[in-house]
mmCIF file of C-alpha atoms and ligand atoms in Angstrom:
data_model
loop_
_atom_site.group_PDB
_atom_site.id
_atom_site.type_symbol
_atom_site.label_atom_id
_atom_site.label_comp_id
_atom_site.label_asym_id
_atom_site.label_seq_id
_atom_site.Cartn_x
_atom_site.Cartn_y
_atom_site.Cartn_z
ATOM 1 C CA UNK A 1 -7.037 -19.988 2.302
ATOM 2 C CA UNK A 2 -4.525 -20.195 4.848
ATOM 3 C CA UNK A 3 -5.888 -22.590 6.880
ATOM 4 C CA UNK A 4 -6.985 -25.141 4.569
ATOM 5 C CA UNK A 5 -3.254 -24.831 2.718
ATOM 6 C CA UNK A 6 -1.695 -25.405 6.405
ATOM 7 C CA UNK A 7 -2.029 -29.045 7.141
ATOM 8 C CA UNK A 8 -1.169 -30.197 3.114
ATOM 9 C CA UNK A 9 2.119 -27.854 3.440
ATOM 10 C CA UNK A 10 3.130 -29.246 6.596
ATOM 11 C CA UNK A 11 2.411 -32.948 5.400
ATOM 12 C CA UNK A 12 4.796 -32.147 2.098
ATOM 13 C CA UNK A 13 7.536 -30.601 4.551
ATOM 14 C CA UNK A 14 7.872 -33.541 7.044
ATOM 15 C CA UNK A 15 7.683 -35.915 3.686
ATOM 16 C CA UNK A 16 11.814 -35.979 4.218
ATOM 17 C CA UNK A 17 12.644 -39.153 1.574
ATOM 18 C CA UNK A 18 10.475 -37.922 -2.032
ATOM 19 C CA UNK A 19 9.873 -40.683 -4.011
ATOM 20 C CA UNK A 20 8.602 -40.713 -7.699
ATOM 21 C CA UNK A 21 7.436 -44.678 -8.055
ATOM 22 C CA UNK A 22 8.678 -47.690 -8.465
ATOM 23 C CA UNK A 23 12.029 -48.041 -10.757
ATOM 24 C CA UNK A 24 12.451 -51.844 -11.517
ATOM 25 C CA UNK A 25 11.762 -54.665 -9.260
ATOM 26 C CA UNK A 26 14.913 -57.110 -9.491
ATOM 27 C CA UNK A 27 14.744 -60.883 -9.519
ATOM 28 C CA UNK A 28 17.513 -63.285 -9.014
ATOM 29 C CA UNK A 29 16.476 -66.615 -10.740
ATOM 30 C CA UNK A 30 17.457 -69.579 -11.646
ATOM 31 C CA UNK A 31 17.205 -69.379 -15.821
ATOM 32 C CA UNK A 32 16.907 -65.421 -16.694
ATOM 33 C CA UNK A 33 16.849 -65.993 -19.877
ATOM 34 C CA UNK A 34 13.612 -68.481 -19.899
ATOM 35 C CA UNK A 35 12.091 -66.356 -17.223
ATOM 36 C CA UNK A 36 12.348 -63.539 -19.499
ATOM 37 C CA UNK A 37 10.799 -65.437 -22.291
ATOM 38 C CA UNK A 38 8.116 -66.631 -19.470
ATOM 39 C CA UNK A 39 7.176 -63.375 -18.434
ATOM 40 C CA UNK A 40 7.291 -62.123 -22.420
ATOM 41 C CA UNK A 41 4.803 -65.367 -23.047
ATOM 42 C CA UNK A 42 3.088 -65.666 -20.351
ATOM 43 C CA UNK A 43 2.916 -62.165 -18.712
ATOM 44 C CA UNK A 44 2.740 -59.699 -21.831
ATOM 45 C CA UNK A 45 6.124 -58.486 -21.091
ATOM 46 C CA UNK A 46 8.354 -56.546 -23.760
ATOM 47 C CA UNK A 47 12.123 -57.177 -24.717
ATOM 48 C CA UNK A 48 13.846 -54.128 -23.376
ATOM 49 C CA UNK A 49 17.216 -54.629 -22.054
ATOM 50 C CA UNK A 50 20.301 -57.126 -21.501
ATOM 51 C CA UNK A 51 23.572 -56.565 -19.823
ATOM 52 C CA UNK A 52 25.711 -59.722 -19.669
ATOM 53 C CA UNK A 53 28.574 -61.368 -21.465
ATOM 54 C CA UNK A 54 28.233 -59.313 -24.581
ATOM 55 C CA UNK A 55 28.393 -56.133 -22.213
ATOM 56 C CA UNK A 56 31.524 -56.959 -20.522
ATOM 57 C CA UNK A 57 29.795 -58.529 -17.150
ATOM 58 C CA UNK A 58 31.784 -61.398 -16.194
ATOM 59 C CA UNK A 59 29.641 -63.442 -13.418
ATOM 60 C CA UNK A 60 25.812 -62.550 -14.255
ATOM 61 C CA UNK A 61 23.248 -62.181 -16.957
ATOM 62 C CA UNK A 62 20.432 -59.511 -16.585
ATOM 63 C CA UNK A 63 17.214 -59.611 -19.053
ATOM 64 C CA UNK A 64 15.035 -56.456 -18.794
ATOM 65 C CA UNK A 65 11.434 -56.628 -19.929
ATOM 66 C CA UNK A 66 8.828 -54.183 -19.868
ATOM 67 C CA UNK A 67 4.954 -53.377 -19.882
ATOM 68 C CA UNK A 68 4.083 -50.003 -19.512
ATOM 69 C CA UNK A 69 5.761 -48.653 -16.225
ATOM 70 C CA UNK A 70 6.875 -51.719 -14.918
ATOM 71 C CA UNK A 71 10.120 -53.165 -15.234
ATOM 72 C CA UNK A 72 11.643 -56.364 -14.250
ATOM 73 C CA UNK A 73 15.243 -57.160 -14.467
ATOM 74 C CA UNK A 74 15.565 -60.982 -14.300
ATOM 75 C CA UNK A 75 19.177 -62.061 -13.098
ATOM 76 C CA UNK A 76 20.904 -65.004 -13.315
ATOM 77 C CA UNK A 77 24.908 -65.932 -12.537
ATOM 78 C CA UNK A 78 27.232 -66.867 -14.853
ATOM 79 C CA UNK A 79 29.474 -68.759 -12.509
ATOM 80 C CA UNK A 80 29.342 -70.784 -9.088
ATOM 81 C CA UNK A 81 29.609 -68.889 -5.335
ATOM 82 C CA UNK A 82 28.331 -65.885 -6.318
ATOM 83 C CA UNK A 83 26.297 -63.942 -3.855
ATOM 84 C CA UNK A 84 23.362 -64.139 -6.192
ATOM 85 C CA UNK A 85 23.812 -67.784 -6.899
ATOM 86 C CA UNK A 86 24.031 -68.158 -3.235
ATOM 87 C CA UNK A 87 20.441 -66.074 -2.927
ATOM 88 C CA UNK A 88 18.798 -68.116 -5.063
ATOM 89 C CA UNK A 89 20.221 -71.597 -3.295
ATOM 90 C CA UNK A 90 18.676 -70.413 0.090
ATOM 91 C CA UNK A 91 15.732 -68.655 -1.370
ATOM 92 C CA UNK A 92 14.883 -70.012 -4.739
ATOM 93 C CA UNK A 93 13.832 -67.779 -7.521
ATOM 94 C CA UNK A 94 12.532 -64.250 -5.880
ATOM 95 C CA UNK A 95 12.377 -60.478 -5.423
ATOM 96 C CA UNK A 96 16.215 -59.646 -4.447
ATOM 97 C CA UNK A 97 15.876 -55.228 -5.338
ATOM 98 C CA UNK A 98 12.522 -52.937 -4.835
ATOM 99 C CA UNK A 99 14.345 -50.418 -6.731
ATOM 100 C CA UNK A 100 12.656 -46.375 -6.178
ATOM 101 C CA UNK A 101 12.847 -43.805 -8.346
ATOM 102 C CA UNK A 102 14.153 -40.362 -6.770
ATOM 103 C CA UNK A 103 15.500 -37.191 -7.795
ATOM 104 C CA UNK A 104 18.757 -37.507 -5.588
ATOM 105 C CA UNK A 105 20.133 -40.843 -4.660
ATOM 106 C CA UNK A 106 23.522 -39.753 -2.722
ATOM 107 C CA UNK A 107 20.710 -37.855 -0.445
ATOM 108 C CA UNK A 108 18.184 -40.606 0.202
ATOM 109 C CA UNK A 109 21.073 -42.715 1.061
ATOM 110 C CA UNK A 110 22.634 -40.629 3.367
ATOM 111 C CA UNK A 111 19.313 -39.349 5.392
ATOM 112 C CA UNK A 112 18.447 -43.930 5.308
ATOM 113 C CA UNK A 113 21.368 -43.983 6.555
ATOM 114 C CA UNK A 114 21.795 -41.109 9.550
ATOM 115 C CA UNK A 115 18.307 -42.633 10.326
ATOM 116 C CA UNK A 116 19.096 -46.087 10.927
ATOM 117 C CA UNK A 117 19.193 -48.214 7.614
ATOM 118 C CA UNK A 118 22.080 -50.605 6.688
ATOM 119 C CA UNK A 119 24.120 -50.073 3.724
ATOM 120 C CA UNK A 120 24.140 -51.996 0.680
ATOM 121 C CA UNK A 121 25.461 -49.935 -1.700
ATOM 122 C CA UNK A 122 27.169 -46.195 -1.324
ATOM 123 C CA UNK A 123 26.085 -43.952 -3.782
ATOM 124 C CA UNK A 124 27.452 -44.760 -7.292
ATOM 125 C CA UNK A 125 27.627 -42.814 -10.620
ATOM 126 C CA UNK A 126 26.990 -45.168 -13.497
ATOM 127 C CA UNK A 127 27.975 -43.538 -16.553
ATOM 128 C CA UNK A 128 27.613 -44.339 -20.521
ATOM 129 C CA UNK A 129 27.172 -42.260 -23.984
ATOM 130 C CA UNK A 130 23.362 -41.548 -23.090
ATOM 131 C CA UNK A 131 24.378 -39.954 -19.284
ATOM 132 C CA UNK A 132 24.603 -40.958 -15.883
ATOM 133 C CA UNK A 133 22.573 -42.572 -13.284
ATOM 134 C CA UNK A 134 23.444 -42.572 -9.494
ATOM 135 C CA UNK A 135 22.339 -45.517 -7.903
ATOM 136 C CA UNK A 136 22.239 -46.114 -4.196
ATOM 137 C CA UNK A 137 21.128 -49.327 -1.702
ATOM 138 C CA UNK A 138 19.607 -50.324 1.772
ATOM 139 C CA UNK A 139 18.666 -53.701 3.353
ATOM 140 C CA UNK A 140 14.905 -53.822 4.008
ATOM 141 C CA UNK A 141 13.670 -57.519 5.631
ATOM 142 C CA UNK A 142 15.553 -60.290 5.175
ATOM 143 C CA UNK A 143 18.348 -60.189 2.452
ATOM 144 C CA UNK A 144 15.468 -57.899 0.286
ATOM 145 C CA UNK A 145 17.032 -54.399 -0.848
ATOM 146 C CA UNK A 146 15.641 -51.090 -1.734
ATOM 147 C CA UNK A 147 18.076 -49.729 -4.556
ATOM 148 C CA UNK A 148 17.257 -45.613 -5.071
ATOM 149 C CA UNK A 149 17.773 -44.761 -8.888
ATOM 150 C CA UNK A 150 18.367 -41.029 -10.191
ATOM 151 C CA UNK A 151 17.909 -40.971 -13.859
ATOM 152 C CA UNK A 152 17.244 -37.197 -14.148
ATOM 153 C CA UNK A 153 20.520 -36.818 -16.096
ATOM 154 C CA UNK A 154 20.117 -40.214 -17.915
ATOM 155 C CA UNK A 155 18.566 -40.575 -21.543
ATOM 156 C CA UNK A 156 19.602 -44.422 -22.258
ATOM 157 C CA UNK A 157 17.483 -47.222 -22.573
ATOM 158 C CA UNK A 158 17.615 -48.682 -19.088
ATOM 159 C CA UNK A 159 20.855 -47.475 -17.222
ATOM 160 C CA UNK A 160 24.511 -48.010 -18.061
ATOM 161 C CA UNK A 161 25.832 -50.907 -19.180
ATOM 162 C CA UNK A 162 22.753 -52.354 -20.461
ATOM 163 C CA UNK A 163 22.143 -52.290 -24.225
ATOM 164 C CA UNK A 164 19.084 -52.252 -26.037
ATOM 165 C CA UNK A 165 17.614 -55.902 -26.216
ATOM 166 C CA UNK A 166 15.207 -56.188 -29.796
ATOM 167 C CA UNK A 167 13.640 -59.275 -30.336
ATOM 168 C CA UNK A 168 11.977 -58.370 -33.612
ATOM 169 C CA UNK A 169 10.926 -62.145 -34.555
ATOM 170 C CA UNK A 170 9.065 -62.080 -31.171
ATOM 171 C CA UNK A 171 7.182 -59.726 -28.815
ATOM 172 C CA UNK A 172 3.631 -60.869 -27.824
ATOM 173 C CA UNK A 173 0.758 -58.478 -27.418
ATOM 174 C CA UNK A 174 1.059 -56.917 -24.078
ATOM 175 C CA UNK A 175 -2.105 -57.642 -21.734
ATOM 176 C CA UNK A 176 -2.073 -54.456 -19.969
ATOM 177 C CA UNK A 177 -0.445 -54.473 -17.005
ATOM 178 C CA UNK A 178 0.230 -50.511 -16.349
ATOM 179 C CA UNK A 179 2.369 -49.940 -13.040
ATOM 180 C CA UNK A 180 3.346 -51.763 -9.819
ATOM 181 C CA UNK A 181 -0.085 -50.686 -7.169
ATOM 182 C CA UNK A 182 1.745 -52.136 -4.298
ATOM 183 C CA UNK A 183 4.451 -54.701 -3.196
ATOM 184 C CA UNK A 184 3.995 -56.893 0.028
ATOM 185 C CA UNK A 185 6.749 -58.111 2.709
ATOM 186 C CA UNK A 186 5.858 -61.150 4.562
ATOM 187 C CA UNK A 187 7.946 -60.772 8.360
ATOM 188 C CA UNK A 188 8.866 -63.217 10.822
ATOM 189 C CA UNK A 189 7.179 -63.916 13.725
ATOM 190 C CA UNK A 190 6.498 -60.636 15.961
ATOM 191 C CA UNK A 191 8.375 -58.692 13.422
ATOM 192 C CA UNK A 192 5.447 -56.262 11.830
ATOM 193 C CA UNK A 193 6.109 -53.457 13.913
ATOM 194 C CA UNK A 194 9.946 -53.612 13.651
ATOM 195 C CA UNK A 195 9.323 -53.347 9.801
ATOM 196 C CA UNK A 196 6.788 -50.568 10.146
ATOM 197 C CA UNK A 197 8.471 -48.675 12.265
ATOM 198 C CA UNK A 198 12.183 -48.760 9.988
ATOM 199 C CA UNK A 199 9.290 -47.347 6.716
ATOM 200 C CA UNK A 200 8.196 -44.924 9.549
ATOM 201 C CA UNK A 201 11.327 -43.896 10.515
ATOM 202 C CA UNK A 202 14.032 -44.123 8.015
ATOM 203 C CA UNK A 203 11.883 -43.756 5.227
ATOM 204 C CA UNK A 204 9.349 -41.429 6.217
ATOM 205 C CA UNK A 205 5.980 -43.761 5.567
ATOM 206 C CA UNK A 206 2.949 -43.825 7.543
ATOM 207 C CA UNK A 207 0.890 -46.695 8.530
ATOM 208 C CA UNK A 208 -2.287 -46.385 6.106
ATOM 209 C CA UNK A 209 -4.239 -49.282 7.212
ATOM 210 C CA UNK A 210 -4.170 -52.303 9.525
ATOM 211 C CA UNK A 211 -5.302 -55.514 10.175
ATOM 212 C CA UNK A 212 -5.229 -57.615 12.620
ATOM 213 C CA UNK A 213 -5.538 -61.821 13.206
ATOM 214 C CA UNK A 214 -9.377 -61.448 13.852
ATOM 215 C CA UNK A 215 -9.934 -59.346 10.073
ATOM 216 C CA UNK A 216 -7.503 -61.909 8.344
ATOM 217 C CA UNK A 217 -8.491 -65.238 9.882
ATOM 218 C CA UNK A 218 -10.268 -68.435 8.357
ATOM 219 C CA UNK A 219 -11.199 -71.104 10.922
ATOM 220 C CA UNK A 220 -7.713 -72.351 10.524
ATOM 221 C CA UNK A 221 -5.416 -69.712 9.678
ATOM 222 C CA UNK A 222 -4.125 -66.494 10.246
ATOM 223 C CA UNK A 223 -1.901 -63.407 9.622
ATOM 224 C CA UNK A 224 -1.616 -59.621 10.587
ATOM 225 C CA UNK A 225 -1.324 -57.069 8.393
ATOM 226 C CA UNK A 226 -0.030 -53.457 8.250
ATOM 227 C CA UNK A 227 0.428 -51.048 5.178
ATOM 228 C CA UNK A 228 2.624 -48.639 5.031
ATOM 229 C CA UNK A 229 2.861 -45.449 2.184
ATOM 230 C CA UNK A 230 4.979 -42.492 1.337
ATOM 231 C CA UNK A 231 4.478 -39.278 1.237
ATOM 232 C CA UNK A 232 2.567 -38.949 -2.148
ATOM 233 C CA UNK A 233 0.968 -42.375 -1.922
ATOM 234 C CA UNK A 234 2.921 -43.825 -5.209
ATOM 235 C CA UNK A 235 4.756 -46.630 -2.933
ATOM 236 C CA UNK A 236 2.513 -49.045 -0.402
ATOM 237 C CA UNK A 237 4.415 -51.567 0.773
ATOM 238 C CA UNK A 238 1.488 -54.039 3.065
ATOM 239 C CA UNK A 239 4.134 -55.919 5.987
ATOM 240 C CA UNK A 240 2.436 -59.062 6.912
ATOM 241 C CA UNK A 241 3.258 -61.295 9.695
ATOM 242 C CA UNK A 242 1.940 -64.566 10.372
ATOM 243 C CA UNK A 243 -0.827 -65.119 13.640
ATOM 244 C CA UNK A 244 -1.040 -68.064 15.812
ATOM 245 C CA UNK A 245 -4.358 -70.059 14.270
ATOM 246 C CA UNK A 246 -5.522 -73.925 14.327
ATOM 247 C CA UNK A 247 -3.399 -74.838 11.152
ATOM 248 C CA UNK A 248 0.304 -73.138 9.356
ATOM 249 C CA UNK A 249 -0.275 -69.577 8.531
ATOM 250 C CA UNK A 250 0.330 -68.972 4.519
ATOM 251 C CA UNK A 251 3.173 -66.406 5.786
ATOM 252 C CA UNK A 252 4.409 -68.903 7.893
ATOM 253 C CA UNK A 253 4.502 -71.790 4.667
ATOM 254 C CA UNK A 254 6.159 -68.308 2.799
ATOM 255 C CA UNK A 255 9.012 -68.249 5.883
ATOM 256 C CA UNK A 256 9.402 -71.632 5.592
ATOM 257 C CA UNK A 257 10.091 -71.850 2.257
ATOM 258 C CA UNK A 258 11.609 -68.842 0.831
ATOM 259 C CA UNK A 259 14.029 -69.710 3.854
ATOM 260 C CA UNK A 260 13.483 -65.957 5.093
ATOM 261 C CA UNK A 261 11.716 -62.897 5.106
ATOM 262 C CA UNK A 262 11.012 -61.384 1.321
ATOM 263 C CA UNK A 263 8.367 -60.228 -1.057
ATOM 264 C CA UNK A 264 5.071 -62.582 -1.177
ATOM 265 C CA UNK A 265 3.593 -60.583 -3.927
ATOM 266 C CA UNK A 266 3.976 -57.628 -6.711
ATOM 267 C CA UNK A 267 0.299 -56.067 -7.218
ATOM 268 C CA UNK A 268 0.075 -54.724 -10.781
ATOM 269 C CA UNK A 269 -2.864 -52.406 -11.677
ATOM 270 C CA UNK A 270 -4.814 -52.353 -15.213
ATOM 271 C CA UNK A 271 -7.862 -50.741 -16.564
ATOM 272 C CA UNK A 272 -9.598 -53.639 -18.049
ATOM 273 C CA UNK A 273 -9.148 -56.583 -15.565
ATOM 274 C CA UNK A 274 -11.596 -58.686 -17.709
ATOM 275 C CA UNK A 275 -9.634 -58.607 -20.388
ATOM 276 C CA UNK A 276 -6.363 -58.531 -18.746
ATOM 277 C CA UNK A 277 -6.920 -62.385 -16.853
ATOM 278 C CA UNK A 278 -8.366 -63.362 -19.762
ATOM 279 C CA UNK A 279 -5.531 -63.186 -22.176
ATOM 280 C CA UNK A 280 -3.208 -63.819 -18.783
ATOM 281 C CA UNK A 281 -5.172 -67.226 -18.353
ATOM 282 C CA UNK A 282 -5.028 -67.933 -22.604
ATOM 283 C CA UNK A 283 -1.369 -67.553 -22.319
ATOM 284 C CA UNK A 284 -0.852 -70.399 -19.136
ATOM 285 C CA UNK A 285 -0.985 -67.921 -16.168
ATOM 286 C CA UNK A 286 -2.360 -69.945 -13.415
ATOM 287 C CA UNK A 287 -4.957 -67.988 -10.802
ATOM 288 C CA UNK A 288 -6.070 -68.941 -7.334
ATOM 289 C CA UNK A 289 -9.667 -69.637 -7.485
ATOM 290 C CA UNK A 290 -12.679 -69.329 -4.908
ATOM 291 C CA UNK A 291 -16.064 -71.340 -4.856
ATOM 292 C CA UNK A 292 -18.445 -70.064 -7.407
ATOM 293 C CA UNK A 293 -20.831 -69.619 -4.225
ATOM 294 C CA UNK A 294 -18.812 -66.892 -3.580
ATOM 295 C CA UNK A 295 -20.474 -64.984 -6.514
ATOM 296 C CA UNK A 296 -24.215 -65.521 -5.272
ATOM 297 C CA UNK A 297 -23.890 -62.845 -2.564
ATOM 298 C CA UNK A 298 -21.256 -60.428 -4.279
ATOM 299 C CA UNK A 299 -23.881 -57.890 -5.218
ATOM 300 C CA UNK A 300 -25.324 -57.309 -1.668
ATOM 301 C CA UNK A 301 -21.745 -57.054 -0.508
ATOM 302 C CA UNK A 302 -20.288 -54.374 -3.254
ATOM 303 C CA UNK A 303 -23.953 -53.199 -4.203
ATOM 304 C CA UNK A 304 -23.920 -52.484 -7.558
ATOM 305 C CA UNK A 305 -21.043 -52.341 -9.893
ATOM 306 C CA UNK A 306 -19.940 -51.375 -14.053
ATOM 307 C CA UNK A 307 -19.175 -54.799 -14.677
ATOM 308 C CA UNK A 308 -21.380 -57.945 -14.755
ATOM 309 C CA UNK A 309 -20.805 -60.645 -12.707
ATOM 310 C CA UNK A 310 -20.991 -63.404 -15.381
ATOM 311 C CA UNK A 311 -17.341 -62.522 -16.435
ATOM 312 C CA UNK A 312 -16.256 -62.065 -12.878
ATOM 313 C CA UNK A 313 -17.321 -65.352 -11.789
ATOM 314 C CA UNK A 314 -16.077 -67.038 -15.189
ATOM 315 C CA UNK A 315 -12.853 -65.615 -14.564
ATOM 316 C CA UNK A 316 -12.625 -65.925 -10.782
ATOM 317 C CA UNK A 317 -12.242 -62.417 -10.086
ATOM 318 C CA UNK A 318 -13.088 -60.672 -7.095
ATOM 319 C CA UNK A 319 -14.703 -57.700 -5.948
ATOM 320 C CA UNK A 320 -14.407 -55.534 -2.968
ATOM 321 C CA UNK A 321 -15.362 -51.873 -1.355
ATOM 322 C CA UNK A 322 -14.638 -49.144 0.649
ATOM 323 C CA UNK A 323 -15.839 -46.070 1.537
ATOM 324 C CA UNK A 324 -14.252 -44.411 -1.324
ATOM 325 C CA UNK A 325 -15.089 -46.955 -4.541
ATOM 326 C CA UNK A 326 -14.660 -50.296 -5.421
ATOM 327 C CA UNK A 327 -11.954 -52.572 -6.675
ATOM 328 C CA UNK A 328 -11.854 -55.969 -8.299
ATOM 329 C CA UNK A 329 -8.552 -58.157 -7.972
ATOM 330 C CA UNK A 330 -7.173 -61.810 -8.480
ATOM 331 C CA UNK A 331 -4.486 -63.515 -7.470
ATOM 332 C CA UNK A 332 -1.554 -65.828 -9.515
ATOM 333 C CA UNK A 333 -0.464 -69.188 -7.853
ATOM 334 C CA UNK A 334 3.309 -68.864 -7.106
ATOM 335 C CA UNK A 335 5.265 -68.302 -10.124
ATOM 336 C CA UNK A 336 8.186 -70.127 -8.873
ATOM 337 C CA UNK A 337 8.292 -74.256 -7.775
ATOM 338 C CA UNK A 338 8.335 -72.770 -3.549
ATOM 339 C CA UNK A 339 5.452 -71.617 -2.915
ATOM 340 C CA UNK A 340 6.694 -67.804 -2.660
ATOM 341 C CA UNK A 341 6.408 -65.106 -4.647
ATOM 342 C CA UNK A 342 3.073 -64.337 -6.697
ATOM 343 C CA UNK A 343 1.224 -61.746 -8.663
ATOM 344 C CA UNK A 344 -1.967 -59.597 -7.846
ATOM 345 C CA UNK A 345 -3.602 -58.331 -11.042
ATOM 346 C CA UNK A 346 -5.562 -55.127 -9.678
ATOM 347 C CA UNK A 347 -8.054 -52.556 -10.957
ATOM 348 C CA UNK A 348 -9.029 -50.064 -8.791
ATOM 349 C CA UNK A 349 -12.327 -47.977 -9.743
ATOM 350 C CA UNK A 350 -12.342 -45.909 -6.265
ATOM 351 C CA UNK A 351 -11.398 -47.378 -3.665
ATOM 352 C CA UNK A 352 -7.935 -46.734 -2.201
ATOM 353 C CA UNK A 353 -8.007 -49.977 0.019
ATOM 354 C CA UNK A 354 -7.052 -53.997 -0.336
ATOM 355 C CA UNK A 355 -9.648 -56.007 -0.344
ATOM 356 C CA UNK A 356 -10.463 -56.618 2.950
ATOM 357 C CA UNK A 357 -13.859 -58.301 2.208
ATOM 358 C CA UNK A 358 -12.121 -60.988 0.190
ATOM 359 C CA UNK A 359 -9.605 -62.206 2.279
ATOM 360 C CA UNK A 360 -11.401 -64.870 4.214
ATOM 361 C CA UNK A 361 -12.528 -66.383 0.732
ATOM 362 C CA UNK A 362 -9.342 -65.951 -0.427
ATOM 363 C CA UNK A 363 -7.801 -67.438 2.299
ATOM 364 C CA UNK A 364 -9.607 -70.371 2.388
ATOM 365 C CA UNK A 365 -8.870 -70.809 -1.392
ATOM 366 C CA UNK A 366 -4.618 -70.770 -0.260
ATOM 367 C CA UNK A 367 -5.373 -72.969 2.576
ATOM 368 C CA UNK A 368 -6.831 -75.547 -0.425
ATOM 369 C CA UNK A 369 -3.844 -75.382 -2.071
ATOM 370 C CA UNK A 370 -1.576 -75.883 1.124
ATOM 371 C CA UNK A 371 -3.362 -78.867 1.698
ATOM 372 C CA UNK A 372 -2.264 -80.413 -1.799
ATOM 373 C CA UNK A 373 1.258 -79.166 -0.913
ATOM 374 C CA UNK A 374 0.683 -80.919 2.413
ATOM 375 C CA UNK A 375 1.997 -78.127 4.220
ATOM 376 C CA UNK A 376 -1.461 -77.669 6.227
ATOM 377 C CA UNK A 377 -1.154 -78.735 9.691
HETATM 378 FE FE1 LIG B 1 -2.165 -57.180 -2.518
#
């Protein structure tokens, strides 16, 4: 029918930068090769690839580990004044590359770029016995990049000039972690809709939800909120920017000490989130938690659910709905001594949204912990 196919073709046609997923996420770091053991240990992580000395890199190190369709490259230099050791001075250990997967890198660069992005890197063929890979790069916020990886013509392990990294003595179970659901910015000050207006317009996303201070508010703090998705709904990048409350906004502590705008946290989605967090917390993965009055009125909120609360509440995990399903989620502390960068651990039985309902408990349950760090006031 013609006029149901209308608005769906029209949608796919104005959808001018395709994207497949998420490639790799890239952190610089301190120690990559005890981060890579961390997130093996810790995290459920494989041994997957290495690039470094032994490849012929002079001034960096690169681990790559793996759990299902995630991949993080952990980077570390090899030498002082590097611009990565210089990164990870200002910053500390964090997200440096959101890397996307698309079918033609020399032509998602070019259309970024005739629509107002700033180079980072011009298209380059990588090449090795297994293929080639053309990789491309654009500055998002701050000194974060968004590298665009063709691999249609690639059959190697990782991409050229990585080799295969076994660690046959040791690889611990994974926990199952399955793909990256979404990755959030934190922006400065009055900076949201400059950030959601370069996804808009240079990379073709629309603004899927928003919030503003009076949804994401405690009686002391607050932030705004706007997510932004492409075309198929495989990337959802939420841009947060701190609001003026009583006490320091959480995105504001994030400014302060990642020196910057960057990534506050990687979202990853599993099936089985009670048995995910509880192997993550077995293996030393610290979570945020929330009062266990939380729990009492968690039924009338979500009505009812699959799983039972008992678990939930042991755990700390929370639940939330929309109009469309429901979706239970927890948060890591930061993963790095700044309090910066964390994980969400996310299953998603429905609903499409982010957990609005939780964030004032959640909230409250940071602003806890920014009291210890006596960054509160
Ligand atoms: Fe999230």
């Amino acid at each position: 029918m013609e006029t149901s196919t209308l608005p769906k073709a029209q949608g796919e046609a104005k959808d001018f930068m395709p994207i497949n997923g998420t490639d790799y996420v890239e952190l610089y770091v301190g120690n990559s090769k005890q981060a890579a053991h961390f997130y093996k240990t810790a995290f459920g992580f494989q041994s997957h690839a290495y690039a470094g000395l032994e490849t012929g890199l002079k001034d960096r190190e690169s681990y790559v580990v793996i759990q299902d369709k995630i991949r993080l490259i952990l980077t570390s230099p090899l030498k002082s004044g590097t611009e990565i050791g210089k990164h990870i001075d200002k910053h500390g250990d964090g997200v440096k590359v959101v890397a996307l997967w698309v079918d033609d890198a020399t032509y998602a660069y070019e259309t970024a770029i005739a629509k107002g992005a700033r180079s980072y890197m011009e298209p380059k063929v990588e090449e090795d016995n297994d293929g080639k890979v053309v990789r491309s790069g654009i500055y998002t916020y701050g000194e974060t990049v968004h590298i665009f990886v063709e691999r249609k013509d690639y059959n190697g392990t990782f991409l050229p000039g990585y080799k295969k990294w076994e660690t046959p003595d040791y690889n611990p179970e994974p926990v199952g972690l399955k793909y990256v659901d979404h990755m959030v910015g934190n922006v400065g000050w009055n900076k949201m809709n400059h950030w959601v207006a370069f996804y808009e317009n240079v990379m073709g996303f629309k603004n899927i939800l928003s919030f503003d201070d009076n949804d994401i508010s405690t009686e002391y703090t607050a932030l705004m909120s706007k997510v932004m998705s492409n075309g198929n709904g495989r990337i959802k990048f939420p841009i947060n920017e701190p609001a003026e409350g009583k006490k320091k906004s959480q995105v504001e502590e994030y400014l302060d000490f990642y020196e910057g705008e960057g990534v506050q946290h990687v979202a990853v989605a599993t099936d089985d989130i009670i048995k995910t967090v509880r192997q993550l917390r077995s293996r030393g993965v610290e979570f945020l938690r929330v009062p266990a009055t939380y729990y009492d009125a968690v039924t009338d909120r979500v009505g009812k659910i699959d799983e039972d609360i008992a678990p939930l509440k042991e755990l700390g995990i929370l639940v939330d709905r929309d109009d469309e399903g429901y979706l239970l989620q927890i948060f890591t502390r930061p993963v790095e001594p700044r309090p910066t960068m964390f994980f969400e651990i996310i299953q998603r039985k429905g609903a499409q949204s982010f957990g609005k309902g939780n964030f004032k408990a959640l909230f409250e349950a940071i602003e806890r912990e920014q009291e210890l760090r006596g960054t509160l006031h």
